[in-house]
Coordinates of C-alpha atoms and ligand atoms in Angstrom, one line a residue:
M25 CA -37.1 55.4 94.9
S26 CA -39.3 55.7 91.8
E27 CA -40.8 52.5 90.3
G28 CA -38.6 52.8 87.3
A29 CA -35.4 53.0 89.4
A30 CA -36.5 50.0 91.5
K31 CA -37.0 48.0 88.4
K32 CA -33.5 48.9 87.1
E33 CA -31.9 47.9 90.4
E34 CA -33.6 44.5 90.4
K35 CA -31.1 42.1 89.0
P36 CA -32.6 39.9 86.3
R37 CA -33.0 36.4 87.7
K38 CA -30.8 33.8 86.1
F39 CA -32.8 30.7 85.3
Q40 CA -31.1 27.3 85.4
A41 CA -32.2 23.8 84.7
I42 CA -33.6 22.2 87.9
R43 CA -31.2 20.0 89.9
G44 CA -31.0 16.5 88.4
T45 CA -32.3 17.7 85.0
R46 CA -30.2 18.8 82.0
D47 CA -30.2 20.0 78.5
L48 CA -29.0 17.6 75.8
L49 CA -27.3 19.6 73.2
P50 CA -25.7 19.2 69.8
P51 CA -23.3 17.5 68.9
E52 CA -24.2 15.0 71.7
T53 CA -27.9 14.8 70.5
A54 CA -26.6 13.3 67.3
L55 CA -25.3 10.3 69.3
W56 CA -28.7 10.1 71.1
N57 CA -30.4 10.0 67.7
R58 CA -28.1 7.4 66.4
V59 CA -28.7 5.2 69.5
E60 CA -32.4 5.6 69.2
Q61 CA -32.4 4.8 65.5
T62 CA -30.3 1.7 66.1
A63 CA -32.8 0.6 68.8
R64 CA -35.7 1.1 66.4
D65 CA -33.9 -0.9 63.7
V66 CA -32.8 -3.8 65.9
F67 CA -36.2 -4.0 67.8
A68 CA -38.1 -4.1 64.5
T69 CA -36.1 -7.1 63.4
F70 CA -37.4 -8.9 66.4
G71 CA -41.0 -7.9 65.6
F72 CA -41.5 -5.1 68.1
G73 CA -43.8 -2.1 67.5
E74 CA -43.5 1.3 69.3
I75 CA -45.9 2.4 72.0
R76 CA -45.9 6.0 73.3
P77 CA -47.7 6.1 76.6
P78 CA -48.3 9.4 78.4
I79 CA -45.7 10.9 80.7
F80 CA -48.0 11.1 83.7
E81 CA -50.5 8.6 85.0
G82 CA -52.6 8.1 88.1
T83 CA -50.3 7.7 91.1
E84 CA -52.2 4.5 92.1
L85 CA -51.0 2.8 88.9
F86 CA -47.4 3.0 90.0
A87 CA -48.2 2.3 93.7
R88 CA -49.9 -0.9 92.7
S89 CA -47.4 -2.2 90.2
V90 CA -44.0 -1.0 91.2
G91 CA -45.0 -1.3 94.9
S92 CA -46.0 1.3 97.5
E93 CA -43.1 0.2 99.8
T94 CA -40.4 0.5 97.1
D95 CA -38.0 3.5 97.2
I96 CA -39.3 4.5 93.8
V97 CA -42.9 5.0 94.9
S98 CA -42.4 5.9 98.6
K99 CA -39.7 8.5 98.1
E100 CA -38.9 9.3 94.5
M101 CA -42.0 10.1 92.6
Y102 CA -43.0 13.5 91.4
T103 CA -46.6 13.5 92.5
F104 CA -49.2 16.3 92.4
V105 CA -52.9 17.0 92.3
D106 CA -54.1 17.7 88.8
R107 CA -56.2 20.6 89.9
S108 CA -57.9 22.8 87.4
E109 CA -60.8 24.2 89.5
K110 CA -61.2 25.9 92.8
L111 CA -64.2 25.1 94.8
E112 CA -65.2 27.8 97.1
P113 CA -68.5 28.0 99.0
Q114 CA -70.7 31.0 98.2
P115 CA -70.5 33.3 101.2
V116 CA -74.2 34.3 100.9
I117 CA -76.9 31.9 102.2
G118 CA -78.8 32.0 98.9
G119 CA -75.6 31.0 97.1
M120 CA -75.6 27.5 98.6
D121 CA -77.6 26.1 95.9
V122 CA -75.2 27.4 93.3
F123 CA -72.3 26.0 95.2
L124 CA -73.9 22.5 95.5
Q125 CA -74.8 22.5 91.9
R126 CA -71.2 23.2 91.1
V127 CA -70.1 20.2 93.2
K128 CA -72.4 18.0 91.3
Q129 CA -71.2 19.3 88.0
L130 CA -67.5 18.8 88.9
Y131 CA -68.2 15.3 90.1
K132 CA -70.0 14.4 86.8
S133 CA -67.2 15.8 84.7
G134 CA -64.6 13.9 86.6
E135 CA -62.9 17.0 88.0
I136 CA -63.8 15.6 91.5
P137 CA -62.3 12.1 91.1
Q138 CA -65.0 9.5 90.9
D139 CA -63.1 7.4 93.4
E140 CA -64.0 6.2 96.9
I141 CA -63.6 9.6 98.5
G142 CA -65.6 11.3 95.8
L143 CA -68.3 8.7 95.9
E144 CA -68.6 9.0 99.7
L145 CA -68.8 12.8 99.7
V146 CA -70.8 13.5 96.7
E147 CA -73.2 10.7 96.1
K148 CA -74.0 9.8 99.6
Q149 CA -73.9 13.3 101.2
W150 CA -75.7 14.7 98.2
K151 CA -78.9 13.0 99.1
K152 CA -78.7 14.5 102.6
V153 CA -78.2 17.9 101.3
D154 CA -81.1 17.6 98.9
E155 CA -83.3 16.5 101.7
L156 CA -82.2 19.3 103.9
L157 CA -82.7 21.9 101.3
K158 CA -86.1 20.6 100.3
G159 CA -87.3 20.0 103.9
A160 CA -86.1 23.2 105.4
S161 CA -88.9 25.7 105.4
S162 CA -86.3 28.3 106.0
I163 CA -82.7 27.9 105.3
E164 CA -81.8 28.7 108.9
S165 CA -83.4 25.5 110.2
G166 CA -80.9 23.3 108.4
A167 CA -78.2 25.8 108.3
I168 CA -75.8 24.2 110.7
E169 CA -76.0 20.8 109.1
I170 CA -75.7 22.3 105.7
Y171 CA -72.7 24.3 106.9
E172 CA -71.0 21.2 108.0
L173 CA -71.6 19.5 104.7
I174 CA -70.2 22.5 102.9
M175 CA -67.1 22.1 105.0
L176 CA -67.0 18.5 103.9
F177 CA -67.4 19.4 100.3
E178 CA -64.8 22.0 100.6
A179 CA -62.4 19.4 101.7
L180 CA -63.1 17.5 98.5
R181 CA -60.1 16.7 96.5
L182 CA -60.4 18.4 93.1
G183 CA -58.5 16.6 90.4
G184 CA -56.8 13.2 90.7
D185 CA -53.4 12.3 92.2
V186 CA -51.1 12.0 89.3
S187 CA -47.4 11.2 89.0
L188 CA -44.7 11.7 86.4
R189 CA -43.8 8.2 85.3
P190 CA -40.8 6.8 87.2
E191 CA -40.8 3.9 84.7
A192 CA -43.0 2.7 81.9
T193 CA -43.8 -1.0 82.4
A194 CA -46.9 -0.1 84.4
S195 CA -48.1 2.2 81.6
V196 CA -47.6 -0.5 79.0
C197 CA -49.6 -3.0 81.1
R198 CA -52.3 -0.4 81.6
A199 CA -52.5 0.3 77.9
Y200 CA -52.5 -3.5 77.1
I201 CA -55.7 -3.8 79.2
E202 CA -57.3 -0.5 78.2
H203 CA -57.0 -1.3 74.5
G204 CA -58.0 -5.0 74.8
M205 CA -54.7 -6.1 73.4
Q206 CA -55.3 -9.6 74.6
Q207 CA -57.5 -9.9 71.5
L208 CA -54.5 -9.4 69.3
P209 CA -52.2 -12.3 68.3
Q210 CA -50.1 -13.1 71.4
P211 CA -47.6 -12.2 72.6
V212 CA -47.8 -8.5 72.0
K213 CA -44.3 -7.0 71.6
L214 CA -43.9 -3.3 72.3
Y215 CA -41.0 -0.9 72.8
Y216 CA -40.8 2.7 74.0
M217 CA -38.3 5.4 74.6
G218 CA -38.5 8.6 76.5
P219 CA -38.0 10.5 79.8
M220 CA -38.7 9.0 83.2
F221 CA -38.6 10.9 86.5
R222 CA -37.3 9.9 89.9
R223 CA -36.3 12.2 92.7
E224 CA -33.0 10.5 93.4
R225 CA -29.7 12.1 94.6
P226 CA -28.1 13.3 91.4
Q227 CA -24.6 12.0 90.6
K228 CA -22.7 10.7 87.5
G229 CA -25.2 8.5 85.5
R230 CA -28.0 9.3 87.9
Y231 CA -30.5 12.1 87.1
R232 CA -34.0 13.1 88.2
Q233 CA -35.1 13.2 84.6
F234 CA -33.5 10.4 82.7
Y235 CA -34.3 8.5 79.6
Q236 CA -35.1 4.9 79.1
I237 CA -35.3 2.7 76.0
G238 CA -37.5 -0.3 77.0
A239 CA -39.4 -3.2 75.6
E240 CA -42.1 -5.5 76.9
V241 CA -43.5 -8.8 75.7
L242 CA -47.1 -9.4 76.9
G243 CA -49.4 -12.3 76.7
G244 CA -48.9 -15.8 75.2
S245 CA -46.8 -18.3 77.1
D246 CA -44.0 -17.9 79.6
A247 CA -41.8 -20.1 77.5
P248 CA -38.1 -19.7 78.6
A249 CA -37.3 -19.0 74.9
I250 CA -39.1 -15.7 75.3
D251 CA -36.9 -14.7 78.2
A252 CA -33.9 -15.7 76.3
E253 CA -34.9 -13.9 73.1
V254 CA -35.7 -10.6 74.9
I255 CA -32.2 -10.7 76.5
E256 CA -30.7 -11.7 73.1
M257 CA -32.4 -8.6 71.6
V258 CA -30.8 -6.2 74.1
M259 CA -27.4 -7.9 73.7
T260 CA -27.7 -7.5 69.9
F261 CA -28.5 -3.9 70.3
F262 CA -25.5 -3.3 72.5
D263 CA -23.4 -5.2 70.1
R264 CA -24.5 -3.1 67.2
L265 CA -23.5 0.0 69.1
E266 CA -20.1 -1.6 70.0
L267 CA -20.8 -0.9 73.7
Q268 CA -17.7 -2.0 75.7
G269 CA -17.3 -4.2 78.8
V270 CA -20.9 -5.5 78.6
Q271 CA -21.6 -7.9 81.4
L272 CA -25.0 -9.7 81.7
D273 CA -26.1 -11.0 85.1
I274 CA -29.1 -13.2 85.5
N275 CA -31.1 -14.7 88.4
S276 CA -34.4 -16.3 89.2
I277 CA -36.3 -14.9 92.2
G278 CA -39.0 -17.6 92.2
D279 CA -42.7 -17.1 92.2
R280 CA -45.7 -16.9 94.5
N281 CA -45.1 -20.5 95.6
C282 CA -41.5 -20.5 96.6
R283 CA -40.5 -16.9 97.1
P284 CA -42.5 -16.2 100.3
K285 CA -40.9 -19.2 102.0
Y286 CA -37.4 -18.1 101.0
V287 CA -38.1 -14.6 102.1
E288 CA -39.2 -15.9 105.5
L289 CA -36.0 -18.0 105.8
L290 CA -33.9 -15.0 104.8
R291 CA -35.6 -12.8 107.3
A292 CA -35.0 -15.4 110.1
E293 CA -31.3 -15.5 109.1
L294 CA -31.0 -11.8 108.9
L295 CA -32.6 -11.4 112.4
K296 CA -29.8 -13.5 113.8
V297 CA -27.2 -11.0 112.5
R298 CA -29.3 -7.9 112.9
D299 CA -26.8 -6.0 115.0
K300 CA -24.1 -6.3 112.5
L301 CA -26.1 -4.7 109.7
G302 CA -26.4 -1.1 108.8
A303 CA -29.6 1.0 109.4
D304 CA -30.9 0.6 105.9
S305 CA -30.6 -3.2 106.0
Q306 CA -32.0 -3.4 109.5
R307 CA -35.1 -1.6 108.3
R308 CA -35.3 -3.9 105.2
I309 CA -35.4 -7.0 107.4
E310 CA -39.0 -6.0 108.0
T311 CA -40.0 -4.2 104.8
N312 CA -38.2 -6.2 102.1
P313 CA -35.4 -8.6 103.2
L314 CA -34.5 -9.4 99.5
R315 CA -33.3 -5.9 99.1
V316 CA -30.6 -6.5 101.7
L317 CA -28.9 -8.7 99.1
D318 CA -28.6 -5.6 97.0
S319 CA -26.5 -3.8 99.7
K320 CA -23.2 -2.3 98.5
L321 CA -22.1 -1.6 102.1
E322 CA -18.6 -2.9 102.6
S323 CA -19.2 -4.1 106.2
E324 CA -22.2 -6.2 105.2
Q325 CA -20.5 -8.1 102.3
G326 CA -19.1 -10.9 104.5
I327 CA -22.5 -11.5 106.2
I328 CA -24.4 -11.5 102.9
A329 CA -22.1 -14.1 101.5
T330 CA -23.2 -16.6 104.2
L331 CA -27.0 -16.0 103.6
P332 CA -29.2 -18.7 102.0
R333 CA -29.4 -18.5 98.3
I334 CA -32.7 -18.5 96.4
A335 CA -31.4 -20.8 93.7
D336 CA -31.4 -23.6 96.4
H337 CA -35.0 -22.8 97.4
L338 CA -36.8 -22.5 94.1
C339 CA -39.9 -24.7 93.6
E340 CA -39.7 -27.4 90.9
E341 CA -41.4 -25.3 88.2
C342 CA -39.2 -22.3 88.8
A343 CA -36.0 -24.3 88.9
A344 CA -37.0 -26.0 85.6
H345 CA -37.9 -22.6 84.1
Y346 CA -34.6 -21.1 85.2
A347 CA -32.5 -24.0 83.9
A348 CA -34.3 -23.7 80.5
V349 CA -33.7 -20.0 80.3
K350 CA -30.0 -20.6 80.8
H351 CA -30.1 -23.3 78.1
Q352 CA -31.9 -21.0 75.7
L353 CA -29.3 -18.3 76.3
E354 CA -26.6 -20.8 75.5
M355 CA -28.3 -21.8 72.3
R356 CA -28.2 -18.2 71.3
G357 CA -24.6 -17.7 72.2
V358 CA -25.5 -15.2 74.9
I359 CA -22.8 -15.1 77.6
Y360 CA -24.2 -14.6 81.1
R361 CA -23.1 -14.7 84.7
E362 CA -25.4 -16.1 87.4
N363 CA -25.8 -13.6 90.3
W364 CA -27.9 -14.9 93.1
R365 CA -27.9 -11.4 94.7
L366 CA -29.7 -9.8 91.8
V367 CA -33.2 -9.1 93.2
R368 CA -34.2 -5.7 91.6
G369 CA -35.9 -2.9 93.2
L370 CA -39.5 -3.2 91.8
D371 CA -42.2 -5.4 93.3
Y372 CA -43.6 -6.9 90.1
Y373 CA -40.9 -9.3 89.3
M374 CA -41.0 -13.0 89.5
R375 CA -38.7 -15.8 88.1
T376 CA -36.2 -14.4 85.6
T377 CA -34.4 -11.1 86.5
F378 CA -31.4 -9.6 84.8
E379 CA -29.2 -6.7 84.8
I380 CA -26.5 -5.5 82.3
T381 CA -23.5 -3.4 83.3
A382 CA -21.1 -1.6 81.0
Q383 CA -17.7 0.1 81.4
G384 CA -16.8 3.6 82.2
L385 CA -19.8 4.3 84.5
G386 CA -18.5 4.3 88.1
S387 CA -20.9 3.2 90.8
Q388 CA -24.1 3.7 88.6
N389 CA -23.0 1.1 86.1
A390 CA -26.3 -0.8 85.5
V391 CA -27.2 0.2 81.9
C392 CA -30.2 -2.2 81.7
G393 CA -32.5 -3.9 84.0
G394 CA -35.4 -6.2 83.5
G395 CA -37.3 -9.4 84.2
R396 CA -40.5 -11.4 84.1
Y397 CA -43.6 -10.1 85.7
D398 CA -46.4 -12.6 85.1
G399 CA -49.4 -11.5 87.1
L400 CA -48.9 -7.7 86.8
V401 CA -51.6 -7.2 84.2
E402 CA -54.0 -9.2 86.4
L403 CA -53.0 -7.1 89.4
L404 CA -54.0 -4.0 87.4
G405 CA -57.4 -5.5 86.6
G406 CA -56.7 -7.3 83.4
P407 CA -56.8 -11.0 82.5
P408 CA -54.1 -13.4 83.7
T409 CA -51.2 -12.5 81.4
K410 CA -47.5 -13.4 81.1
G411 CA -45.0 -10.6 80.8
I412 CA -41.3 -9.9 80.5
G413 CA -39.3 -6.9 79.6
F414 CA -36.4 -4.6 80.2
A415 CA -35.4 -0.9 80.3
I416 CA -32.1 0.5 79.2
G417 CA -30.8 3.7 80.9
E418 CA -30.1 5.7 77.8
D419 CA -28.1 8.4 79.7
R420 CA -25.7 5.7 81.0
L421 CA -25.6 4.0 77.6
I422 CA -24.5 7.3 76.0
L423 CA -22.0 8.0 78.8
S424 CA -20.4 4.6 78.4
L425 CA -20.2 5.0 74.6
Q426 CA -18.6 8.4 75.0
E427 CA -16.1 7.2 77.6
S428 CA -14.9 4.4 75.3
G429 CA -14.5 6.7 72.4
K430 CA -17.4 5.2 70.4
A431 CA -19.2 8.4 70.0
P432 CA -19.1 9.6 66.3
A433 CA -17.3 12.8 65.6
Q434 CA -19.5 15.8 65.0
Q435 CA -20.9 16.0 61.5
G436 CA -20.0 19.4 60.0
R437 CA -21.8 21.1 57.1
D438 CA -21.3 19.8 53.7
V439 CA -21.4 23.1 51.9
Y440 CA -20.9 26.7 53.1
I441 CA -22.2 29.2 50.5
A442 CA -19.9 32.3 50.4
W443 CA -21.9 34.8 48.4
M444 CA -21.3 38.5 47.6
G445 CA -23.5 40.9 45.9
E446 CA -27.3 40.9 45.5
P447 CA -27.5 38.9 42.2
A448 CA -25.3 36.3 43.9
H449 CA -27.7 36.2 46.9
A450 CA -30.6 35.1 44.7
T451 CA -28.4 32.4 43.1
A452 CA -27.2 31.3 46.5
I453 CA -30.7 30.9 47.8
R454 CA -31.6 28.7 44.8
A455 CA -28.3 26.7 45.1
A456 CA -29.1 26.1 48.8
K457 CA -32.6 24.9 48.0
D458 CA -31.3 22.5 45.3
L459 CA -28.4 21.2 47.5
R460 CA -30.7 20.6 50.5
K461 CA -33.2 18.8 48.3
A462 CA -30.4 16.5 47.2
G463 CA -29.7 15.8 50.9
F464 CA -26.6 18.0 51.6
S465 CA -26.3 20.0 54.7
V466 CA -25.9 23.7 53.7
E467 CA -25.1 26.8 55.6
L468 CA -26.3 30.0 53.8
P469 CA -25.1 33.1 55.6
P470 CA -28.0 35.6 55.9
V471 CA -25.9 38.7 55.2
E472 CA -23.1 39.3 52.8
Q473 CA -19.6 38.6 54.1
K474 CA -16.2 39.3 52.7
F475 CA -14.8 36.1 51.1
G476 CA -12.0 35.9 53.7
K477 CA -14.5 36.0 56.6
A478 CA -16.8 33.6 54.9
L479 CA -14.1 31.0 54.5
G480 CA -13.0 31.4 58.1
Q481 CA -16.6 30.8 59.2
A482 CA -16.9 27.8 56.9
D483 CA -13.8 26.4 58.5
K484 CA -15.2 26.9 62.1
L485 CA -18.4 25.1 61.2
G486 CA -16.4 22.1 59.9
A487 CA -17.7 22.5 56.3
K488 CA -16.2 20.3 53.7
Y489 CA -16.7 22.7 50.8
A490 CA -17.2 26.4 50.3
L491 CA -19.3 27.3 47.3
I492 CA -18.1 30.7 46.1
L493 CA -20.7 32.8 44.3
G494 CA -19.7 36.4 43.3
D495 CA -20.6 38.6 40.3
N496 CA -18.3 36.6 37.9
E497 CA -19.7 33.2 38.9
V498 CA -23.2 34.4 38.4
S499 CA -22.6 36.0 35.0
E500 CA -20.5 33.1 33.7
G501 CA -22.8 30.4 35.1
L502 CA -19.7 28.7 36.4
W503 CA -19.6 28.2 40.2
T504 CA -16.4 27.9 42.2
L505 CA -16.1 25.0 44.7
K506 CA -13.3 25.1 47.2
T507 CA -12.4 22.0 49.1
L508 CA -11.5 23.2 52.5
A509 CA -9.3 20.3 53.5
D510 CA -6.6 21.0 50.8
G511 CA -7.6 24.4 49.5
S512 CA -8.0 23.2 46.0
Q513 CA -10.6 24.9 43.7
A514 CA -12.5 24.0 40.6
K515 CA -15.3 25.5 38.5
F516 CA -18.5 23.7 37.7
T517 CA -21.8 24.4 35.9
E518 CA -24.8 24.0 38.3
P519 CA -25.7 20.4 37.2
D520 CA -22.1 19.3 37.1
L521 CA -21.6 20.6 40.6
L522 CA -24.5 18.6 42.0
E523 CA -23.2 15.5 40.2
H524 CA -19.7 16.1 41.5
L525 CA -20.8 16.5 45.1
R526 CA -23.0 13.4 44.9
K527 CA -20.0 11.3 43.7
Q528 CA -17.8 12.7 46.5
K529 CA -20.5 11.9 49.1
V530 CA -20.8 8.3 47.9
L531 CA -17.0 7.9 47.9
S532 CA -16.7 9.2 51.5
S533 CA -19.6 7.2 53.0
Ligands
HAM624 P1 -35.0 0.0 86.6 O1 -33.9 -1.0 87.0 O2 -35.6 0.7 87.7 O3 -36.1 -0.9 85.8 O4 -34.4 1.0 85.5 C1 -33.8 0.5 84.3 C2 -32.6 1.3 84.0 O5 -32.9 2.7 84.0 C3 -31.5 1.2 85.0 O6 -30.7 0.0 84.9 C4 -30.7 2.4 84.7 O7 -29.8 2.2 83.6 C5 -31.7 3.4 84.3 N1 -32.1 4.3 85.4 C6 -32.8 4.1 86.5 N2 -32.9 5.2 87.3 C7 -32.1 6.1 86.7 C8 -31.7 7.5 87.1 N3 -32.1 8.1 88.1 N4 -30.8 8.1 86.3 C9 -30.3 7.5 85.1 N5 -30.7 6.3 84.8 C10 -31.5 5.6 85.6 C11 -37.2 -0.4 85.3 O8 -37.5 0.8 85.2 C12 -38.2 -1.4 84.8 N6 -39.4 -0.8 84.3 C13 -37.5 -2.3 83.7 C14 -38.4 -3.3 83.1 C15 -39.1 -3.2 82.0 N7 -38.7 -4.5 83.7 C16 -39.5 -5.1 83.0 N8 -39.8 -4.4 81.9

């Protein structure tokens, strides 16, 4: 078969979005934009500014903050080596120098990460290589050792381990430290929105690329009023969107003083009933007993109900903080439900945790999760810093709004310009420019159409008006405007038309 024939036979591959990812399309994206704009408006009234951290970070950042044992870090991250170079030893003996110089260069420029492995291999071994190269009267005498070192260098990791962000709290804390934000008036209040990545099993409301709208308050005190105000802000936002069936659950999971003791107690109790638990929970007795409380397994519910509750084991300070948070919520008229089983799946939390569910979402009904994380900034190498925040699952928020019919109808065009004839085309282009400048959405067909077809097209696009421009209209300077809803027509001069449309727009908005 000739090459040409083979090419013809090859079926073109159909590309599809990767499992768990999807395209967001109009008209739905209009709702996304409305939701995001509402978040910006509401958050600004609470004094929050926007931060846009990068979408990938060093893997270590997430391992440290979210926790290396959590599902998110241990199973769900998209991690890769950010490699830009290939390091290959020169095959000729005289080429070794060149190769070793290249190693040094790459280390200096950061392409070989300047971490413990890099340091060990490059800085320490380098000296040895130098000595060997200098000392060796002939290359052969040190050849075997040099060869071994080259093998070592070859094993050097080029580029750092990076991960697509599974969440953004870690990035915000990293940025707080990196930019010395502790020097700013405290607390620093930041919000973000954008895609996050977790390799979870896709289902309704659960994607591998999903979107969060989140906010963090960093620095200052851990006053319970801050916890309450952050929660009040999310609730205000949901209220503004008229989200239906909103249910706020809160809990306190204690701090470094009281939680370890409670976890031990819980572990001891769980060991007593180990055989009655499912495989996941059995494993969690060792790794993270708190997560057993999260279990949705029907057969475990009876057992979980009998387990000791953290509220009864909080230290004095944590108990007082929790009581004050509840009081502060009541002062703000925020309705909550206490849920002692709310432990959250990320390691950095302490004291206040909360989750918000909404209607129409099925099993993935958590539309927002958050909590306090004093100590996280310190864990990442910054000064001791208080912190609290939340993240809203935007995909789920949109789903819930759609299911309850709160999604706005698609906005059609304001004006469809039906033009015929070259002179009218020039006028139509000018009219489109003026109408758009005045803020109207205009569809200007690129080629001439018969009026009948143009009106049909205007209808399909949901246009409110058709502006008819033919030879007569252009020569008389009177333009015909057809209202598509009732078919009525009227003639206007150009300035009158603009004025008329403006008035109609004000009336209908
Ligand atoms: P999270 O609970 O892991 O917390 O996620 C927050 C929200 O993101 C969830 O309640 C859910 O609505 C949404 N979400 C999570 N995974 C997916 C997914 N695979 N598909 C669709 N939506 C999803 C955090 O991420 C913390 N960083 C929140 C936080 C900020 N805590 C303090 N500050």
